[in-house]
Short mmCIF file of C-alpha atoms and ligand atoms in Angstrom, two decimals:
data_model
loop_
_atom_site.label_atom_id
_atom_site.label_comp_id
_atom_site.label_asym_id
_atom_site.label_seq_id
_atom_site.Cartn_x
_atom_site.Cartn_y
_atom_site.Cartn_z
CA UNK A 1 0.00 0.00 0.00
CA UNK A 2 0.99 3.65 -0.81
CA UNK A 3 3.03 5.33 2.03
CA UNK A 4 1.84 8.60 0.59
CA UNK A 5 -1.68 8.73 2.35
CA UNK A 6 -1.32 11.07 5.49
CA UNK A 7 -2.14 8.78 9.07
CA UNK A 8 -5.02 10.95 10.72
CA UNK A 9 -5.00 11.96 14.03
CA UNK A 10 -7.62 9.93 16.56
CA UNK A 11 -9.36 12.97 16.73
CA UNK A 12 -9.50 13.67 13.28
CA UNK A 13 -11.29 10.36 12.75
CA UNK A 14 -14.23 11.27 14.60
CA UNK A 15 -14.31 14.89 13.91
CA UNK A 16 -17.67 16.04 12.00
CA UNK A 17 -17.19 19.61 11.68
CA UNK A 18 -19.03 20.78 8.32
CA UNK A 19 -21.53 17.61 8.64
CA UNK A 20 -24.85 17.83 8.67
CA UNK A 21 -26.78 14.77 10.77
CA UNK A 22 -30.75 13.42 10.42
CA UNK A 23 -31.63 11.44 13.69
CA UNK A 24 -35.06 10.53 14.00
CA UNK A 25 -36.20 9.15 17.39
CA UNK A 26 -33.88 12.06 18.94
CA UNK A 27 -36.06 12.76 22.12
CA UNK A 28 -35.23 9.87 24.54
CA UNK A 29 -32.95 6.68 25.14
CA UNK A 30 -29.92 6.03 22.20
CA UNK A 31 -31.35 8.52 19.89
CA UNK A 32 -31.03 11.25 22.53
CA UNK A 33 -27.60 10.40 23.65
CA UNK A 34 -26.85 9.91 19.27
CA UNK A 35 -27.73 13.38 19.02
CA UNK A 36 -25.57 14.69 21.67
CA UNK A 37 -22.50 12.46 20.69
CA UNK A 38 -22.41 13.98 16.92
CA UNK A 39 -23.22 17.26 18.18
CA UNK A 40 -20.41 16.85 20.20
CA UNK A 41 -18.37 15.94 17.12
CA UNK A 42 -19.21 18.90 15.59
CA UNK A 43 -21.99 18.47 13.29
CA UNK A 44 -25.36 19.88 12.47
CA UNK A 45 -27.77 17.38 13.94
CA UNK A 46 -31.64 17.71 13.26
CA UNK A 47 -33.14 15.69 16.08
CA UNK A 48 -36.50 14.29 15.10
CA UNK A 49 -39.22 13.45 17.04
CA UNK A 50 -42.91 13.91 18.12
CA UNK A 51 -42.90 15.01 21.72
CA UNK A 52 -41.45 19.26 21.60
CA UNK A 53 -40.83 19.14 25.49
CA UNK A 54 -38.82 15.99 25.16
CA UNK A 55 -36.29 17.04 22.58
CA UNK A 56 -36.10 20.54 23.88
CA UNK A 57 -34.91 18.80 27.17
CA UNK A 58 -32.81 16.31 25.10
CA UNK A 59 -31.18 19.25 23.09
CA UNK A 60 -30.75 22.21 25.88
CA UNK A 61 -27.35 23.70 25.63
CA UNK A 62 -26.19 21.93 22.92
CA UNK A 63 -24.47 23.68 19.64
CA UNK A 64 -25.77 23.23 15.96
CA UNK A 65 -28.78 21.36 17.02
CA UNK A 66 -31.95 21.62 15.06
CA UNK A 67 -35.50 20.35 16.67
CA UNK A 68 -37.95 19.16 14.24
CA UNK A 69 -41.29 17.78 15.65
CA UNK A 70 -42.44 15.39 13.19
CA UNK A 71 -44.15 11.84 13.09
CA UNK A 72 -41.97 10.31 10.51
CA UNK A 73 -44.16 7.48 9.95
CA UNK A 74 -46.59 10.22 8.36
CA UNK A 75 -45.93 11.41 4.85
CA UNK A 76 -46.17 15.00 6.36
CA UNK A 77 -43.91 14.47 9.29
CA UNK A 78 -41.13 13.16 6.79
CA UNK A 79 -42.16 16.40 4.52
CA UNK A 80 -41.47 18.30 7.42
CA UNK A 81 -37.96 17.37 7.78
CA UNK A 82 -37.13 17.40 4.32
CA UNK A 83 -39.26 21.14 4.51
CA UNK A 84 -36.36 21.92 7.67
CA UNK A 85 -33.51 20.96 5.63
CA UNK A 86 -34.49 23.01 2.28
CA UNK A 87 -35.08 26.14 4.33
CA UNK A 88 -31.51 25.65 6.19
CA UNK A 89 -29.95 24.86 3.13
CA UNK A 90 -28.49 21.84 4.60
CA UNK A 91 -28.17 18.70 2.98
CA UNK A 92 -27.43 15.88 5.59
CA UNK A 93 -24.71 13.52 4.71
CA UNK A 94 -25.47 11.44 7.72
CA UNK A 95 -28.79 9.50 8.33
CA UNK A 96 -29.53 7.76 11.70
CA UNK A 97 -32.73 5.95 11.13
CA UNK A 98 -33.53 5.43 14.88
CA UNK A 99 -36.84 5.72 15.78
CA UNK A 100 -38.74 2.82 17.09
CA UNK A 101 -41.58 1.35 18.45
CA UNK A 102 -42.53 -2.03 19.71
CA UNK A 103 -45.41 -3.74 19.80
CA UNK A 104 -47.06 -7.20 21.93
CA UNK A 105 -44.36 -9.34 22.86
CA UNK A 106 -46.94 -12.71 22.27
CA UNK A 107 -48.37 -13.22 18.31
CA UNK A 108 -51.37 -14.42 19.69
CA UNK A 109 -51.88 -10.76 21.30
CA UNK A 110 -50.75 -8.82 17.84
CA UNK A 111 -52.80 -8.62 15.48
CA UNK A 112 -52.68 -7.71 11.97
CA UNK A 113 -52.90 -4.11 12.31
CA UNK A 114 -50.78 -3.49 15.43
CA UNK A 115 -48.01 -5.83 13.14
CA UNK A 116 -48.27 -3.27 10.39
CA UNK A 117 -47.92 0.03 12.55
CA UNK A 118 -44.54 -1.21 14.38
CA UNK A 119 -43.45 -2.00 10.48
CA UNK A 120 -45.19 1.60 9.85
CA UNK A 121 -42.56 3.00 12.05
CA UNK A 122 -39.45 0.75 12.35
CA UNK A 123 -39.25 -0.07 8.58
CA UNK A 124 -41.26 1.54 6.18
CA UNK A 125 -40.45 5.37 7.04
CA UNK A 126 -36.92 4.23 7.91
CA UNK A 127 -37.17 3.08 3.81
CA UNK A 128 -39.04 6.44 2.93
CA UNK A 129 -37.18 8.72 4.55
CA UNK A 130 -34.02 7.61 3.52
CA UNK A 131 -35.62 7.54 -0.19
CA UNK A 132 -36.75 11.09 0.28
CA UNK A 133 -33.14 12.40 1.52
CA UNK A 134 -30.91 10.68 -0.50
CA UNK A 135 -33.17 11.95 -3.71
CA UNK A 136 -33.26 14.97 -2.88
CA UNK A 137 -29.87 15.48 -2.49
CA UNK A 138 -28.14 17.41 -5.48
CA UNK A 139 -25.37 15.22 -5.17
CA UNK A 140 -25.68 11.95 -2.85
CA UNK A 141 -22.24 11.13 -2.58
CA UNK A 142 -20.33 10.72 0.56
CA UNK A 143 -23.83 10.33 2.48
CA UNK A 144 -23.45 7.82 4.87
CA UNK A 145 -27.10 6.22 6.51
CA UNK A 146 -27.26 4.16 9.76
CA UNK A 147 -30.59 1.93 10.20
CA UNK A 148 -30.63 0.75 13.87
CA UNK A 149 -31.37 -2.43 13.76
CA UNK A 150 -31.60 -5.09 16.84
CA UNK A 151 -30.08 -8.51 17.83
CA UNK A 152 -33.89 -9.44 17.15
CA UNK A 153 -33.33 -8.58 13.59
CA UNK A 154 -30.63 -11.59 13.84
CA UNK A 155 -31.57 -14.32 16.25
CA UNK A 156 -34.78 -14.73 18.00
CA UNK A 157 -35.45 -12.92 21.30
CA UNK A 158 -38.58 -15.13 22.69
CA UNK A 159 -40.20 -14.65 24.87
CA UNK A 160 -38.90 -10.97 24.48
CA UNK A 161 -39.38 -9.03 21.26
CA UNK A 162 -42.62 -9.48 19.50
CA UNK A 163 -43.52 -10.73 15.67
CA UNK A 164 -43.74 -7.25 14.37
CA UNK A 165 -40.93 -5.53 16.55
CA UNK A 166 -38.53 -8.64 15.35
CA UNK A 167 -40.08 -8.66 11.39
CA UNK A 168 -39.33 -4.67 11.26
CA UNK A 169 -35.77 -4.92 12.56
CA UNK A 170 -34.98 -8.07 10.14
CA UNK A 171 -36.44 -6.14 7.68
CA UNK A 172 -34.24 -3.37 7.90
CA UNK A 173 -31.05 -5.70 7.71
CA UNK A 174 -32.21 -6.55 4.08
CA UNK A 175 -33.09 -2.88 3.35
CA UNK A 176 -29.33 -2.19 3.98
CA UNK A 177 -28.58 -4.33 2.15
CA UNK A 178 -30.42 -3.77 -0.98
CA UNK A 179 -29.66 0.11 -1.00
CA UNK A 180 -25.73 -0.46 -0.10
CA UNK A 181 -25.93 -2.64 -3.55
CA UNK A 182 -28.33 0.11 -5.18
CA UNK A 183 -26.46 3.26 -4.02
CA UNK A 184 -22.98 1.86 -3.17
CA UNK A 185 -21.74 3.10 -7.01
CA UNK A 186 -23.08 6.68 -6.05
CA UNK A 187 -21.42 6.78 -2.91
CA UNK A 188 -24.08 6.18 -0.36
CA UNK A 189 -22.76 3.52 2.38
CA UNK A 190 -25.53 2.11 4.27
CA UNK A 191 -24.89 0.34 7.61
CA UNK A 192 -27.07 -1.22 10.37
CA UNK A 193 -26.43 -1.56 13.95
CA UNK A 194 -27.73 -4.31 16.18
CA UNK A 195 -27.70 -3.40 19.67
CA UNK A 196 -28.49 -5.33 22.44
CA UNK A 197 -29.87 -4.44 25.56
CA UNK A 198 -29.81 -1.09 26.37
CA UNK A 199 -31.07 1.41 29.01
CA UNK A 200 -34.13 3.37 27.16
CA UNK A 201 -37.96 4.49 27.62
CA UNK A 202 -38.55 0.81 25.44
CA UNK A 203 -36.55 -1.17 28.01
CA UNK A 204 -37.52 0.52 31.34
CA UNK A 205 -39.70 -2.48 32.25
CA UNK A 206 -37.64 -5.09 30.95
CA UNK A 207 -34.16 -3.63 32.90
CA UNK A 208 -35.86 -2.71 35.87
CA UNK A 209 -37.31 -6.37 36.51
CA UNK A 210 -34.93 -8.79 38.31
CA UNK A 211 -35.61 -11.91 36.43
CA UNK A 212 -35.37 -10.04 32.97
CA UNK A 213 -32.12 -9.16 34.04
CA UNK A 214 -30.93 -12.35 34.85
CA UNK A 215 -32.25 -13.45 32.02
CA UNK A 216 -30.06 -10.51 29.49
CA UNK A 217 -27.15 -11.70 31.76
CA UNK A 218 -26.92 -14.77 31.31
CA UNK A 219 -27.38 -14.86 27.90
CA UNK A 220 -24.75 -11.79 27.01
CA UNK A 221 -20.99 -13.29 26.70
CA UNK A 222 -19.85 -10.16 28.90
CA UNK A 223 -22.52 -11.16 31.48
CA UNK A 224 -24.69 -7.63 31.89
CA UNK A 225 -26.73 -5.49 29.50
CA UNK A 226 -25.52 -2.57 27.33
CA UNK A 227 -24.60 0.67 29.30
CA UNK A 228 -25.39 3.71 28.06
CA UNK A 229 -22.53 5.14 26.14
CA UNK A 230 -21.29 1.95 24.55
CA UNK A 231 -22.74 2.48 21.16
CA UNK A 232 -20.87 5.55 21.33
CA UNK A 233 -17.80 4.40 19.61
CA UNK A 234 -19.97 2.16 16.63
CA UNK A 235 -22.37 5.06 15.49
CA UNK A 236 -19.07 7.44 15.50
CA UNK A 237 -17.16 4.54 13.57
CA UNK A 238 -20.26 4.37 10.73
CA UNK A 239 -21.02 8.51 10.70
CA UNK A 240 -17.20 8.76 9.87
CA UNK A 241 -16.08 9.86 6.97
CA UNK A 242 -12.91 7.61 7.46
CA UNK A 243 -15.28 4.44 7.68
CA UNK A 244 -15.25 5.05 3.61
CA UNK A 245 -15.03 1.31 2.56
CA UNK A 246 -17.91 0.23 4.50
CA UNK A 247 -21.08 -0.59 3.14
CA UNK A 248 -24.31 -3.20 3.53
CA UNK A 249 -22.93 -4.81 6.75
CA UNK A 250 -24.70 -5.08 10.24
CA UNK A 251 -22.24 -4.15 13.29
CA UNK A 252 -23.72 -6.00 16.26
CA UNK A 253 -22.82 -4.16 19.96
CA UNK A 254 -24.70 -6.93 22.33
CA UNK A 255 -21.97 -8.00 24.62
CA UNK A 256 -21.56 -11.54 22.28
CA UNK A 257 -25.44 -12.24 22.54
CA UNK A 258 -25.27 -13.21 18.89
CA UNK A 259 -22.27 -15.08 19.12
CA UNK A 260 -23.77 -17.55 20.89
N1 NAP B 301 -32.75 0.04 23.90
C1 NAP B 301 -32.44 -1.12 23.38
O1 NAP B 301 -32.05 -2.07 24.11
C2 NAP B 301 -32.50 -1.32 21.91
C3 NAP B 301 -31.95 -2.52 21.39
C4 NAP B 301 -31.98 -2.72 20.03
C5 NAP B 301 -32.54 -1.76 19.19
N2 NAP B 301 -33.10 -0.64 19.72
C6 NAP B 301 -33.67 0.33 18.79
O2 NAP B 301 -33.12 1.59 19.08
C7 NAP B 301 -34.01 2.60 18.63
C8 NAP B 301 -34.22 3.61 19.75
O3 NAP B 301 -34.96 2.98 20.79
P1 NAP B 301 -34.73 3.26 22.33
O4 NAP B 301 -34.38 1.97 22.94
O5 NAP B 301 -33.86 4.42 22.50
O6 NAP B 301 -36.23 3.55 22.78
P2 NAP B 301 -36.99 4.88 23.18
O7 NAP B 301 -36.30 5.54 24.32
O8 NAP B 301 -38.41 4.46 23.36
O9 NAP B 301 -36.85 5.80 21.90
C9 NAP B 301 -37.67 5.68 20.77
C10 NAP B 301 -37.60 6.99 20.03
O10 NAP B 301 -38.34 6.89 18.81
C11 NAP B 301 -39.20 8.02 18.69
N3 NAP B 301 -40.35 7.69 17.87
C12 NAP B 301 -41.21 6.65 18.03
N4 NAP B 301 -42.16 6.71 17.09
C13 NAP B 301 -41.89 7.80 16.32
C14 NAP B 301 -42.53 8.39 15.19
N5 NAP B 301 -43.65 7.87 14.67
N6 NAP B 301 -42.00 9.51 14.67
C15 NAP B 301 -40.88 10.05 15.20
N7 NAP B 301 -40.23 9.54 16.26
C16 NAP B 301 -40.74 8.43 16.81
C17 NAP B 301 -39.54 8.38 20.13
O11 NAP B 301 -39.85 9.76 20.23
P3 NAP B 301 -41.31 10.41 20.36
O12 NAP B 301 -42.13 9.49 21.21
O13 NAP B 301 -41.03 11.74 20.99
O14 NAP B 301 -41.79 10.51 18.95
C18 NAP B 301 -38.21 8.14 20.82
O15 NAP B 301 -37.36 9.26 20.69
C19 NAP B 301 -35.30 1.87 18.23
O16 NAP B 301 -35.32 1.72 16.84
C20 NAP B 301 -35.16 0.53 18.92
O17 NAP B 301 -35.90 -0.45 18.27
C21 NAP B 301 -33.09 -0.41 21.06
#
C-alpha cells in the first residue's frame, strides 16, 4: 500500500465539523444520547421526534442542534424534515434511522394491524425517509445512513421481542442491504447496527425487573446489558467519513449475545 496517504489523528477520525446529521427518534434513550454524541463531534444534527418538550430537554445547551417535531411514519412528518432541511440549506450527509416502536411481545396478542404500525414505524419510514433524503440530495455522494437495527433482527429474542418488533428490525437488515448494492456506485454507504440491551424508555420495564435481568445476563458473553454510552464508539465509527469502505454490513454491539 501507498506510504503517501497522510495517518489521521484519533481525533481527526471522529471529527464532523461541516456535517450535517438526520436522527429521527432524537427525544429519549440512544437517539437522545446519538444526538448529543455527533453534536459533540461537531456536526449539524436535526433531532427528530414527536414530543417538543422531550427534545427541547434532550437538546438544551447543545451547539448546531436543530428540533424538528415530526411523526416520521406520516408522509407529512417526513415532509417536514425534508421542509427543515431546504429552508436551512443543509443537505445531511449522515442518516440515523432510529426511531422505534414495539409492539405485543406474544403473536397471539398482535394482530394484523398493530403488526403493520410497528413496520409503519421501524421499517417503512426508515425506507421512505431515507428515499426522500438521498433523492433529494443534489449530489448523494459521501452520504453515509445508519438503520438501527436489533439482535432481534438476527436471532430470535422469545419470549422478548414481538412478531412485528422482530419482522421490522430483520427487515431493515435486508433494506441495507439492498440500497448499499443500489447506491454503493453513487457513494451512499448504508450500515445497520444491532444493539443489544440497552437502558431506554422501550426497556424501562424489561431492565428494571430482576428476572429479565438475569435473564439478558446470562445470555450476554460479557454477562450484563448494554450501558449507556457503549454504542458511542460504533455510530461514530459508521457517521465517519474515514469508515469510507464500509457498506451493507450489520455491526452487532450486544456483549456476544449473537455469538452464541
Ligand atoms: N434500547 C435497546 O435495548 C434497543 C436494542 C436494540 C434496538 N433498539 C432500537 O433503538 C431505537 C431507539 O430505541 P430506544 O431503545 O432508545 O427507545 P426509546 O427511548 O423508546 O426511543 C424511541 C424513540 O423513537 C421516537 N419515535 C417513536 N415513534 C416515532 C414516530 N412515529 N415519529 C418520530 N419519532 C418516533 C420516540 O420519540 P417520540 O415518542 O417523541 O416521537 C423516541 O425518541 C429503536 O429503533 C429501537 O428499536 C433499542
Amino acid at each position: 500500500m501507498s506510504a503517501t496517504v497522510p495517518v489521521p489523528s484519533p481525533g481527526e477520525l471522529f471529527l464532523l465539523r461541516d456535517h450535517a446529521a438526520v436522527v429521527t427518534g432524537a427525544s429519549s434513550g440512544l437517539g437522545a444520547r446519538f444526538t448529543r454524541l455527533l453534536a459533540g463531534a461537531g456536526a449539524e444534527v436535526y433531532a427528530v421526534a414527536r414530543r417538543a418538550e422531550k427534545l427541547t430537554e434532550v437538546t438544551a445547551g447543545l451547539p448546531n442542534v436543530v428540533t424538528v417535531v415530526a411523526d416520521i411514519s406520516s408522509p407529512e412528518g417526513r415532509q417536514r424534515v425534508l421542509t427543515e432541511l431546504g429552508n436551512r440549506g443543509a443537505t445531511p450527509d449522515i442518516l440515523i434511522n432510529n426511531a422505534g416502536t414495539s409492539g405485543p411481545l406474544s403473536a397471539f396478542d398482535e394482530n394484523g394491524e398493530e403488526f403493520s404500525r410497528v413496520l409503519g414505524v421501524n421499517l417503512t419510514s426508515a425506507y421512505a425517509l431515507t428515499r426522500d433524503v438521498v433523492m433529494s440530495a443534489e449530489d448523494p455522494s459521501g452520504m453515509r445512513v445508519i438503520n438501527v437495527s436489533s439482535i432481534l433482527g438476527l436471532v430470535s429474542g422469545a419470549p422478548v421481542g414481538g412478531a412485528g418488533y422482530a419482522a421490522s428490525k430483520a427487515g431493515l437488515i435486508g433494506l441495507t442491504r439492498e440500497l448499499a448494492g443500489q447506491w454503493g456506485r453513487r457513494g451512499v454507504r448504508v450500515n445497520a447496527l444491532a444493539p443489544g440491551w440497552f437502558p431506554s424508555e422501550m426497556t424501562t420495564e424489561l431492565l428494571a425487573d430482576e428476572s429479565s435481568t438475569k435473564w439478558v445476563a446470562r445470555n450476554s458473553m460479557l454477562g450484563r446489558a448494554g450501558r449507556e454510552g457503549e454504542l458511542d464508539t460504533a455510530v461514530m465509527f459508521l457517521a465517519s467519513p474515514y469508515s469510507s469502505y464500509l457498506t451493507g454490513q450489520v455491526i452487532a454491539v450486544d456483549g456476544g449475545w449473537t455469538a452464541r
